[in-house]
Structure formats: structure tokens, C-alpha cells
């Protein structure tokens, strides 16, 4: 599984790894949902349920209704979410097959990279793999 925040360059990684499946990272999806629906708990709950069920028609219905009820910046955030969901739908529905994605950027940077670079250490490939698994 190739997890990403939805950036196009990251999704293209499946072209380089035969059999890989793109999965949208749940953290980034939830952040986008909250940004768009912080003011509308009913729409937020409804869209989360529709996403969980993989029902794109219901997602669009909720987004359309929510966008009609607001104006200005709130509407723009909903429209931006709509585009994000459309561009990443295949990675959202494939998320249900991945139990979890493993390490994320921050964890790799703060825990794994710091430990493995400390004091100019050098690693064999097998040793680096084992250490990264322990740290992650």
C-alpha cells in the first residue's frame, strides 16, 4: 500500500511499484473533512458515513446540500473538499483494505531518521531494516 496525502506526485508512486495500491492517509482525509464541516456536525457525520460505505452518490448529495446552505468562505471550503474527494476517491475506497499504513512522515523524520543518523552510524541493509521496524 502506498499512503499519501493526495498529492499527485505521491499517487504516481504506484507506477513504480508493481501491485501497489494507493491509499489516502486517514489523517489528511479527516483534516479536510473538519476544515470544511467544522460548522455543520450533521453534514460531517453524514459524509463520514457515506465515505465509510463507499457511496460516492451520497457523498455528492451531502456536499451539494451543504454547499447550498452556506456562502462565502464556508462554501469555498466545501467546494475545495468536493474536488479533493473526487481526485482521491480511488485512494479513499481502497483505504478499507489496508488495516493501517504504518509510519508517517513525522514519525519517520523525528524517530527513525534521528536515531539512524546519530553519531555518523552506518548500517547494513538488514540492520537498517530491523532498526527501522523497531523504531516504527
Short mmCIF file of C-alpha atoms in Angstrom, two decimals:
data_model
loop_
_atom_site.label_atom_id
_atom_site.label_comp_id
_atom_site.label_asym_id
_atom_site.label_seq_id
_atom_site.Cartn_x
_atom_site.Cartn_y
_atom_site.Cartn_z
CA UNK A 1 0.00 0.00 0.00
CA UNK A 2 1.23 3.47 -0.87
CA UNK A 3 -0.21 6.02 1.53
CA UNK A 4 -0.29 9.70 0.66
CA UNK A 5 -1.94 12.98 1.49
CA UNK A 6 -3.40 13.08 -2.02
CA UNK A 7 -0.54 14.91 -3.70
CA UNK A 8 -0.35 13.93 -7.37
CA UNK A 9 3.39 13.15 -7.27
CA UNK A 10 2.88 10.73 -4.38
CA UNK A 11 -0.02 8.93 -6.07
CA UNK A 12 2.22 8.30 -9.09
CA UNK A 13 4.31 6.01 -6.91
CA UNK A 14 2.02 3.12 -7.86
CA UNK A 15 3.58 3.32 -11.34
CA UNK A 16 6.95 2.41 -9.83
CA UNK A 17 5.84 -0.41 -7.54
CA UNK A 18 4.03 -3.23 -9.36
CA UNK A 19 0.93 -4.33 -7.48
CA UNK A 20 0.93 -1.27 -5.22
CA UNK A 21 -2.40 0.29 -4.27
CA UNK A 22 -2.79 3.98 -3.45
CA UNK A 23 -4.44 4.66 -0.11
CA UNK A 24 -5.37 8.13 1.08
CA UNK A 25 -3.97 8.70 4.55
CA UNK A 26 -6.88 8.92 7.04
CA UNK A 27 -5.27 11.81 8.92
CA UNK A 28 -5.30 14.03 5.84
CA UNK A 29 -8.84 12.99 4.88
CA UNK A 30 -10.16 13.75 8.38
CA UNK A 31 -8.35 17.09 8.46
CA UNK A 32 -10.03 18.10 5.19
CA UNK A 33 -13.45 17.00 6.44
CA UNK A 34 -13.08 19.03 9.63
CA UNK A 35 -11.86 22.11 7.72
CA UNK A 36 -14.97 22.01 5.53
CA UNK A 37 -17.57 20.97 8.12
CA UNK A 38 -16.44 22.42 11.45
CA UNK A 39 -19.71 24.38 11.45
CA UNK A 40 -22.07 21.55 10.37
CA UNK A 41 -21.96 18.44 12.54
CA UNK A 42 -24.85 16.78 10.70
CA UNK A 43 -23.11 17.09 7.30
CA UNK A 44 -19.82 15.97 8.83
CA UNK A 45 -21.37 12.81 10.29
CA UNK A 46 -23.29 12.09 7.11
CA UNK A 47 -20.33 12.43 4.83
CA UNK A 48 -18.14 10.27 7.07
CA UNK A 49 -20.78 7.54 6.94
CA UNK A 50 -21.11 7.83 3.15
CA UNK A 51 -17.32 7.64 2.76
CA UNK A 52 -17.21 4.60 5.04
CA UNK A 53 -19.82 2.91 2.85
CA UNK A 54 -18.01 3.94 -0.33
CA UNK A 55 -21.15 5.67 -1.63
CA UNK A 56 -19.96 8.46 -3.97
CA UNK A 57 -23.55 9.40 -4.88
CA UNK A 58 -24.41 10.06 -1.24
CA UNK A 59 -21.15 11.99 -0.76
CA UNK A 60 -22.09 14.30 -3.64
CA UNK A 61 -25.64 14.67 -2.32
CA UNK A 62 -24.37 15.76 1.11
CA UNK A 63 -21.77 18.11 -0.37
CA UNK A 64 -24.33 19.70 -2.68
CA UNK A 65 -26.82 20.23 0.13
CA UNK A 66 -24.19 21.62 2.47
CA UNK A 67 -22.85 23.99 -0.20
CA UNK A 68 -26.35 25.36 -0.90
CA UNK A 69 -26.86 26.19 2.79
CA UNK A 70 -23.77 28.42 3.15
CA UNK A 71 -21.98 31.26 1.40
CA UNK A 72 -18.52 32.76 1.17
CA UNK A 73 -15.54 31.04 2.73
CA UNK A 74 -17.60 28.12 4.08
CA UNK A 75 -18.90 27.37 0.60
CA UNK A 76 -15.42 27.62 -0.90
CA UNK A 77 -14.09 25.13 1.68
CA UNK A 78 -16.88 22.68 0.81
CA UNK A 79 -16.18 23.06 -2.92
CA UNK A 80 -12.47 22.53 -2.27
CA UNK A 81 -13.28 19.38 -0.28
CA UNK A 82 -15.51 18.16 -3.11
CA UNK A 83 -12.63 18.47 -5.58
CA UNK A 84 -10.22 16.78 -3.14
CA UNK A 85 -12.59 13.85 -2.64
CA UNK A 86 -13.19 13.49 -6.37
CA UNK A 87 -9.45 13.47 -7.12
CA UNK A 88 -8.73 10.94 -4.36
CA UNK A 89 -11.83 8.73 -4.39
CA UNK A 90 -9.98 5.60 -5.52
CA UNK A 91 -7.49 6.05 -2.67
CA UNK A 92 -10.33 6.56 -0.20
CA UNK A 93 -12.26 3.42 -1.16
CA UNK A 94 -9.08 1.34 -1.23
CA UNK A 95 -8.37 2.54 2.34
CA UNK A 96 -10.74 -0.11 3.66
CA UNK A 97 -8.40 -2.89 2.51
CA UNK A 98 -5.38 -1.51 4.37
CA UNK A 99 -5.59 -2.13 8.11
CA UNK A 100 -3.12 0.69 8.76
CA UNK A 101 -0.46 2.49 6.80
CA UNK A 102 2.46 2.18 9.18
CA UNK A 103 4.89 5.05 9.67
CA UNK A 104 4.01 8.57 8.59
CA UNK A 105 6.28 11.45 7.59
CA UNK A 106 6.64 12.99 11.04
CA UNK A 107 7.36 9.68 12.69
CA UNK A 108 10.00 8.85 10.11
CA UNK A 109 11.64 12.25 10.47
CA UNK A 110 11.54 12.52 14.23
CA UNK A 111 12.05 8.94 15.34
CA UNK A 112 13.62 6.85 12.63
CA UNK A 113 15.88 9.32 10.82
CA UNK A 114 17.18 10.95 14.00
CA UNK A 115 18.13 7.62 15.57
CA UNK A 116 19.68 6.16 12.45
CA UNK A 117 21.76 9.26 11.59
CA UNK A 118 23.01 9.85 15.13
CA UNK A 119 26.77 9.90 15.62
CA UNK A 120 27.53 9.09 12.00
CA UNK A 121 26.40 5.49 12.42
CA UNK A 122 26.45 3.20 9.43
CA UNK A 123 24.08 0.32 8.88
CA UNK A 124 23.94 -2.83 6.87
CA UNK A 125 20.77 -3.14 4.83
CA UNK A 126 19.45 -5.88 7.13
CA UNK A 127 20.39 -3.94 10.27
CA UNK A 128 18.78 -0.73 8.99
CA UNK A 129 15.61 -2.64 8.15
CA UNK A 130 15.41 -4.17 11.61
CA UNK A 131 16.11 -0.87 13.38
CA UNK A 132 13.51 0.99 11.30
CA UNK A 133 10.91 -1.66 12.16
CA UNK A 134 11.69 -1.41 15.87
CA UNK A 135 11.51 2.39 15.81
CA UNK A 136 8.32 2.50 13.75
#
